[in-house]
Amino acid sequence: MSNQINDGGQAFPRAVQFDDAFINGHGMTLRDYFAAAALQGNIAHPEVTGNRDDIARDAYKYADAMLKAREAK
């Protein structure tokens, strides 16, 4: 079993053209995007209390669960 975290790949990949060359614009991972959405939802509710580090860690737990559910489709 691999200890590597599934990051879901790039959330908003795109190629950016500079003069005659294309540069890959990677952006954030899908895991980071999901975590940011979960974090935003959690901190929007006054009932959510606790240490900021714990709340941020929980956001990534939600993101990992979303990626796992996405694989099961």
PDB file of C-alpha atoms in Angstrom:
ATOM      1  CA  MET A   1       0.000   0.000   0.000  1.00  0.00           C
ATOM      2  CA  SER A   2       1.368   3.376  -0.985  1.00  0.00           C
ATOM      3  CA  ASN A   3       1.749   6.222   1.518  1.00  0.00           C
ATOM      4  CA  GLN A   4       1.491   8.752  -1.291  1.00  0.00           C
ATOM      5  CA  ILE A   5      -1.441  11.135  -0.921  1.00  0.00           C
ATOM      6  CA  ASN A   6      -3.901  11.274  -3.803  1.00  0.00           C
ATOM      7  CA  ASP A   7      -3.981  14.967  -4.686  1.00  0.00           C
ATOM      8  CA  GLY A   8      -6.520  14.513  -7.488  1.00  0.00           C
ATOM      9  CA  GLY A   9      -4.248  16.128 -10.053  1.00  0.00           C
ATOM     10  CA  GLN A  10      -4.421  19.757 -11.086  1.00  0.00           C
ATOM     11  CA  ALA A  11      -7.676  21.602 -10.401  1.00  0.00           C
ATOM     12  CA  PHE A  12      -7.347  24.174 -13.180  1.00  0.00           C
ATOM     13  CA  PRO A  13      -4.631  23.062 -15.600  1.00  0.00           C
ATOM     14  CA  ARG A  14      -3.978  25.229 -18.608  1.00  0.00           C
ATOM     15  CA  ALA A  15      -1.242  26.020 -21.039  1.00  0.00           C
ATOM     16  CA  VAL A  16      -0.118  29.640 -21.111  1.00  0.00           C
ATOM     17  CA  GLN A  17       1.423  31.034 -24.267  1.00  0.00           C
ATOM     18  CA  PHE A  18       4.433  33.348 -23.988  1.00  0.00           C
ATOM     19  CA  ASP A  19       5.596  34.512 -27.400  1.00  0.00           C
ATOM     20  CA  ASP A  20       6.060  31.257 -29.340  1.00  0.00           C
ATOM     21  CA  ALA A  21       6.335  28.920 -26.340  1.00  0.00           C
ATOM     22  CA  PHE A  22       3.646  27.249 -24.247  1.00  0.00           C
ATOM     23  CA  ILE A  23       4.252  26.963 -20.514  1.00  0.00           C
ATOM     24  CA  ASN A  24       2.246  24.576 -18.395  1.00  0.00           C
ATOM     25  CA  GLY A  25       0.320  26.509 -15.733  1.00  0.00           C
ATOM     26  CA  HIS A  26      -0.303  23.917 -13.033  1.00  0.00           C
ATOM     27  CA  GLY A  27      -2.224  25.891 -10.414  1.00  0.00           C
ATOM     28  CA  MET A  28      -3.482  24.208  -7.272  1.00  0.00           C
ATOM     29  CA  THR A  29      -4.297  20.542  -6.868  1.00  0.00           C
ATOM     30  CA  LEU A  30      -7.852  19.286  -6.696  1.00  0.00           C
ATOM     31  CA  ARG A  31      -7.143  18.213  -3.092  1.00  0.00           C
ATOM     32  CA  ASP A  32      -6.179  21.794  -2.188  1.00  0.00           C
ATOM     33  CA  TYR A  33      -9.292  23.114  -3.938  1.00  0.00           C
ATOM     34  CA  PHE A  34     -11.555  20.696  -2.045  1.00  0.00           C
ATOM     35  CA  ALA A  35      -9.811  21.520   1.248  1.00  0.00           C
ATOM     36  CA  ALA A  36     -10.249  25.256   0.656  1.00  0.00           C
ATOM     37  CA  ALA A  37     -13.970  24.754   0.000  1.00  0.00           C
ATOM     38  CA  ALA A  38     -14.368  22.643   3.142  1.00  0.00           C
ATOM     39  CA  LEU A  39     -12.397  25.148   5.209  1.00  0.00           C
ATOM     40  CA  GLN A  40     -14.512  28.020   3.933  1.00  0.00           C
ATOM     41  CA  GLY A  41     -17.703  26.175   4.839  1.00  0.00           C
ATOM     42  CA  ASN A  42     -16.426  25.247   8.287  1.00  0.00           C
ATOM     43  CA  ILE A  43     -15.243  28.694   9.313  1.00  0.00           C
ATOM     44  CA  ALA A  44     -18.435  30.306   8.004  1.00  0.00           C
ATOM     45  CA  HIS A  45     -20.362  28.680  10.853  1.00  0.00           C
ATOM     46  CA  PRO A  46     -20.016  30.159  14.344  1.00  0.00           C
ATOM     47  CA  GLU A  47     -20.573  26.703  15.879  1.00  0.00           C
ATOM     48  CA  VAL A  48     -17.213  25.531  14.556  1.00  0.00           C
ATOM     49  CA  THR A  49     -14.667  26.136  17.258  1.00  0.00           C
ATOM     50  CA  GLY A  50     -11.203  24.907  17.967  1.00  0.00           C
ATOM     51  CA  ASN A  51      -7.596  25.332  17.151  1.00  0.00           C
ATOM     52  CA  ARG A  52      -6.880  26.718  13.669  1.00  0.00           C
ATOM     53  CA  ASP A  53      -4.418  23.921  12.954  1.00  0.00           C
ATOM     54  CA  ASP A  54      -7.055  21.304  13.807  1.00  0.00           C
ATOM     55  CA  ILE A  55      -9.678  23.022  11.636  1.00  0.00           C
ATOM     56  CA  ALA A  56      -7.228  23.186   8.711  1.00  0.00           C
ATOM     57  CA  ARG A  57      -6.287  19.523   9.197  1.00  0.00           C
ATOM     58  CA  ASP A  58      -9.994  18.609   9.201  1.00  0.00           C
ATOM     59  CA  ALA A  59     -10.455  20.444   5.906  1.00  0.00           C
ATOM     60  CA  TYR A  60      -7.924  18.094   4.312  1.00  0.00           C
ATOM     61  CA  LYS A  61      -9.732  15.114   5.818  1.00  0.00           C
ATOM     62  CA  TYR A  62     -12.874  16.306   4.036  1.00  0.00           C
ATOM     63  CA  ALA A  63     -10.873  16.767   0.835  1.00  0.00           C
ATOM     64  CA  ASP A  64      -9.456  13.245   1.084  1.00  0.00           C
ATOM     65  CA  ALA A  65     -12.967  11.867   1.624  1.00  0.00           C
ATOM     66  CA  MET A  66     -14.221  13.744  -1.440  1.00  0.00           C
ATOM     67  CA  LEU A  67     -11.385  12.363  -3.569  1.00  0.00           C
ATOM     68  CA  LYS A  68     -12.114   8.849  -2.294  1.00  0.00           C
ATOM     69  CA  ALA A  69     -15.816   9.218  -3.120  1.00  0.00           C
ATOM     70  CA  ARG A  70     -14.888  10.531  -6.537  1.00  0.00           C
ATOM     71  CA  GLU A  71     -12.855   7.377  -7.251  1.00  0.00           C
ATOM     72  CA  ALA A  72     -15.798   5.154  -6.248  1.00  0.00           C
ATOM     73  CA  LYS A  73     -18.196   6.579  -8.842  1.00  0.00           C
TER      74      LYS A  73
END
